[in-house]
Coordinates of C-alpha atoms and ligand atoms in Angstrom, one line a residue:
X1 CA 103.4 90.3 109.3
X2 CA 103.3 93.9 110.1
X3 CA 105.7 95.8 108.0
X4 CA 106.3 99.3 108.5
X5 CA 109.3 99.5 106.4
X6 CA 111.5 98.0 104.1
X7 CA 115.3 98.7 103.1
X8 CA 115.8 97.6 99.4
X9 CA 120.1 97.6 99.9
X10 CA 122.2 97.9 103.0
X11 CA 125.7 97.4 103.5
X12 CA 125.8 97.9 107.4
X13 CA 122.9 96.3 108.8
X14 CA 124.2 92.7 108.1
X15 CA 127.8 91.8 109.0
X16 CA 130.1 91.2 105.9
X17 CA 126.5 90.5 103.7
X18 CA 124.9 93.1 101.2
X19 CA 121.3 93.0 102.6
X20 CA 117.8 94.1 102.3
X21 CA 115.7 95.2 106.1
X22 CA 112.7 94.4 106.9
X23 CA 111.3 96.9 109.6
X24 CA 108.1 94.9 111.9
X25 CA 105.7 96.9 113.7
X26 CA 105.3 96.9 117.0
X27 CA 107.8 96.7 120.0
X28 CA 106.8 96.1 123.5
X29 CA 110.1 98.2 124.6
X30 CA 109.4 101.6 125.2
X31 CA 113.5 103.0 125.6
X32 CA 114.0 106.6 125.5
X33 CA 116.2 107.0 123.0
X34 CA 114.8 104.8 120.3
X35 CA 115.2 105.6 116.8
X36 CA 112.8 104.0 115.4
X37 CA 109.3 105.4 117.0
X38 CA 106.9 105.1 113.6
X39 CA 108.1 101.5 114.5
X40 CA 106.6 101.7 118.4
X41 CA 104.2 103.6 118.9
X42 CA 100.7 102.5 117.3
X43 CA 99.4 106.2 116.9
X44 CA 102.7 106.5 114.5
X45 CA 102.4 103.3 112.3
X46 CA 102.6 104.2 108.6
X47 CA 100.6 101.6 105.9
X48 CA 102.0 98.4 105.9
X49 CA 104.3 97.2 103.6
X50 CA 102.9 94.1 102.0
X51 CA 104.8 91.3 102.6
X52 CA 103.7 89.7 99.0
X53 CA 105.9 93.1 97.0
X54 CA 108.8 92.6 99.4
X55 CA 108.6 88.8 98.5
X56 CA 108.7 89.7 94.7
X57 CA 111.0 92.1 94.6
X58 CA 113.4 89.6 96.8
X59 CA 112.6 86.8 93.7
X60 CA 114.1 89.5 91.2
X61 CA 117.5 90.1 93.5
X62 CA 118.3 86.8 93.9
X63 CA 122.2 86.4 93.1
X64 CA 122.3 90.6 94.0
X65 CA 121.8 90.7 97.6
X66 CA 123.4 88.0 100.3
X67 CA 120.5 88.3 102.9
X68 CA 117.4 89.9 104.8
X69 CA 117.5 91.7 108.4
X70 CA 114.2 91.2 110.4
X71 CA 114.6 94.0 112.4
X72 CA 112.0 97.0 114.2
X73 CA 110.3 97.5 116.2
X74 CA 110.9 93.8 117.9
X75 CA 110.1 91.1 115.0
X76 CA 109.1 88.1 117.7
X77 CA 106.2 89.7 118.0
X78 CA 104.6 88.9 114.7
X79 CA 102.6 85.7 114.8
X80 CA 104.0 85.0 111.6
X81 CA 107.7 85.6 111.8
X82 CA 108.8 82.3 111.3
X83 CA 106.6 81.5 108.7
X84 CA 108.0 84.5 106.7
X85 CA 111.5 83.8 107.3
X86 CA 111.3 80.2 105.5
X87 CA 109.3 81.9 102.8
X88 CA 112.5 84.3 102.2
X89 CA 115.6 81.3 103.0
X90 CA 113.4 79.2 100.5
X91 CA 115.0 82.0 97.7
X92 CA 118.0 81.0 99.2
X93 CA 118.4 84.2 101.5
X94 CA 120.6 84.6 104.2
X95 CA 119.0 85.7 107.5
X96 CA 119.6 88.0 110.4
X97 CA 117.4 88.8 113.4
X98 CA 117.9 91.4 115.4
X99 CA 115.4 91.5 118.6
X100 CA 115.1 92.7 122.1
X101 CA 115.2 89.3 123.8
X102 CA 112.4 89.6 125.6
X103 CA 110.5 86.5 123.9
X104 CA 112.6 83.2 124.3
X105 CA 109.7 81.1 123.5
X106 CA 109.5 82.1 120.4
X107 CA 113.3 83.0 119.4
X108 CA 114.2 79.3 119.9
X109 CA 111.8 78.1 117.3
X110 CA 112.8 80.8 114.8
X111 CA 116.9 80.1 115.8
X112 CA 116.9 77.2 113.8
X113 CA 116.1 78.9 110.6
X114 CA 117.8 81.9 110.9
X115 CA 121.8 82.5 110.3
X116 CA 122.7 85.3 112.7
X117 CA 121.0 86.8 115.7
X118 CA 122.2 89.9 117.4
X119 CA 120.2 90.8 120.8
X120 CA 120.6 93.9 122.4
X121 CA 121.2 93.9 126.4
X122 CA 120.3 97.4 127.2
X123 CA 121.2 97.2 130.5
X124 CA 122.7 95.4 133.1
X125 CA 120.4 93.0 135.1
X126 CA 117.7 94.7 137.8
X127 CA 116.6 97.8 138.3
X128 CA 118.4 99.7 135.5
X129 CA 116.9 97.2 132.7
X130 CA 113.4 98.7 133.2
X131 CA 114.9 102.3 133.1
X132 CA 116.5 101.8 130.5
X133 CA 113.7 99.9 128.2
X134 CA 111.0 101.8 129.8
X135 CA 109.1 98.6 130.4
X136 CA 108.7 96.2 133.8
X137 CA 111.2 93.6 132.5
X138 CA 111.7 89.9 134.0
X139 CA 115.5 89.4 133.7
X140 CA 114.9 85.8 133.4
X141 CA 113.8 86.0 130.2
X142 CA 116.7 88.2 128.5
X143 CA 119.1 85.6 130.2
X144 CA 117.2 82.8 128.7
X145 CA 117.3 84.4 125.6
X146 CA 121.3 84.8 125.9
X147 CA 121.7 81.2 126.8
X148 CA 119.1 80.0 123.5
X149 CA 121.5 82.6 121.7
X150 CA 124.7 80.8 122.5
X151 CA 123.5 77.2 122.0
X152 CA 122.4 77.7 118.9
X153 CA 125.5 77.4 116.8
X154 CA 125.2 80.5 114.6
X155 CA 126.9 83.9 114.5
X156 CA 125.9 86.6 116.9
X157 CA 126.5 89.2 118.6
X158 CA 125.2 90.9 121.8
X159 CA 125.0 95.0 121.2
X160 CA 123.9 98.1 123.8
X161 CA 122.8 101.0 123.0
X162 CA 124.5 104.0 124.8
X163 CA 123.0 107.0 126.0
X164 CA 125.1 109.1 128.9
X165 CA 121.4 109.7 130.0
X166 CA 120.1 106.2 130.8
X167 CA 123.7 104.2 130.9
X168 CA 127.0 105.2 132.4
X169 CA 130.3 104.0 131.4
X170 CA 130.0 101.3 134.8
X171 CA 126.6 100.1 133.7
X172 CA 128.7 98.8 130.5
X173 CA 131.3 97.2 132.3
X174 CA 128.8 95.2 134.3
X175 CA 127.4 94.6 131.6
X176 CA 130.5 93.1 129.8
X177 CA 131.0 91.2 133.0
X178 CA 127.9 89.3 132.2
X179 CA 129.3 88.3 129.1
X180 CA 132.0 85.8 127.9
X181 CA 135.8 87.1 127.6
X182 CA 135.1 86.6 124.0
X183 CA 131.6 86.7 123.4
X184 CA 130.8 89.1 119.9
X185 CA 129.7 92.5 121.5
X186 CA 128.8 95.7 120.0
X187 CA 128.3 99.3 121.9
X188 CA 126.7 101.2 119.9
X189 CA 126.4 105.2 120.4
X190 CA 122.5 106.3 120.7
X191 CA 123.4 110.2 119.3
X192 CA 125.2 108.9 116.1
X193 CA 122.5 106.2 115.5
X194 CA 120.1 108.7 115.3
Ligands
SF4_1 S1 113.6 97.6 121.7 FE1 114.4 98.7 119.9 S2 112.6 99.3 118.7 FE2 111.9 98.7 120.7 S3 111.7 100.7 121.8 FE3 113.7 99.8 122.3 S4 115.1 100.7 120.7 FE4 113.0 101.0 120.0

């Protein structure tokens, strides 16, 4: 796993758990107002956290900290992402992904071994979804992704970022119409994240 970062203690990044981050390299988003580009771009890549120190130091907080957040860049892009997450639930972690949802294949092998997801919908389906991830995007993945989400049995929560520039305040209620009355759904403001 590519590891461009690491989070020893984080109140806010897992719901109601004290948690260490793991930050992947890599994303195959390109949105405008990401916050994260040492995490993107390849020219901007940092060494690599070893996986092996995170691993130890995890061992040493066991009983301290409630969880681990996969997070990036977009984590279901490592080859090895499942394999690392039963390495860390095996010191009886619990664990978050947060991803783009662009890679259903391989989020419905991980969702059985993780214990929350939370998938960002940056947009409401067609032609705004490329604008706003700055990619050529098939909907039909993010949808499948949403479905695999749901089914799974675990908490989650779908989350946009919002930027005046790429999103206006209609583009969020469309995209609260594609969600359930109830569904768990988090706006998050793009300036104040940053
Ligand atoms: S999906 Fe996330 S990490 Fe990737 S470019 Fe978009 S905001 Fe940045």
């Amino acid at each position: 796993m590519k590891i461009g970062g690491f989070v020893k203690f984080s109140l806010i990044d897992y719901p109601g758990k004290v948690a260490a981050v793991i930050f992947t390299q890599g994303c195959n988003f390109r949105c405008p107002y990401c916050h994260n580009p040492q995490l993107v771009y390849p020219e901007l890549f940092t060494d690599p956290v070893s996986f092996e120190s995170i691993f130890d130091f995890l061992k040493e907080r066991r009983g301290l900290l409630d969880g681990v957040v996969f997070c990036g860049g977009e984590p279901t892009l490592q080859e090895d992402l499942l394999e690392i997450i039963c390495k860390v639930r095996s010191l009886g972690y619990a664990v978050k992904l947060d991803t783009n949802g662009s890679n259903p294949d391989i989020l419905a092998k991980v969702l059985p071994y993780i214990d929350y997801a939370a998938m960002d919908i940056k947009a409401p389906f067609g032609d705004a979804y490329a604008r706003v991830c700055g990619v050529t995007i098939n909907d039909y993945e993010i949808r499948r992704s949403m479905l695999l989400i749901r089914a799974a049995g675990l908490a989650y929560e779908f989350r946009t970022t919002f930027d005046l520039k790429y999103i206006s305040i209609e583009g969020i209620g469309k995209i609260k119409k594609m969600l359930g009355r109830h569904e768990p759904y988090t706006i998050r403001d793009a300036v104040l994240n940053r």
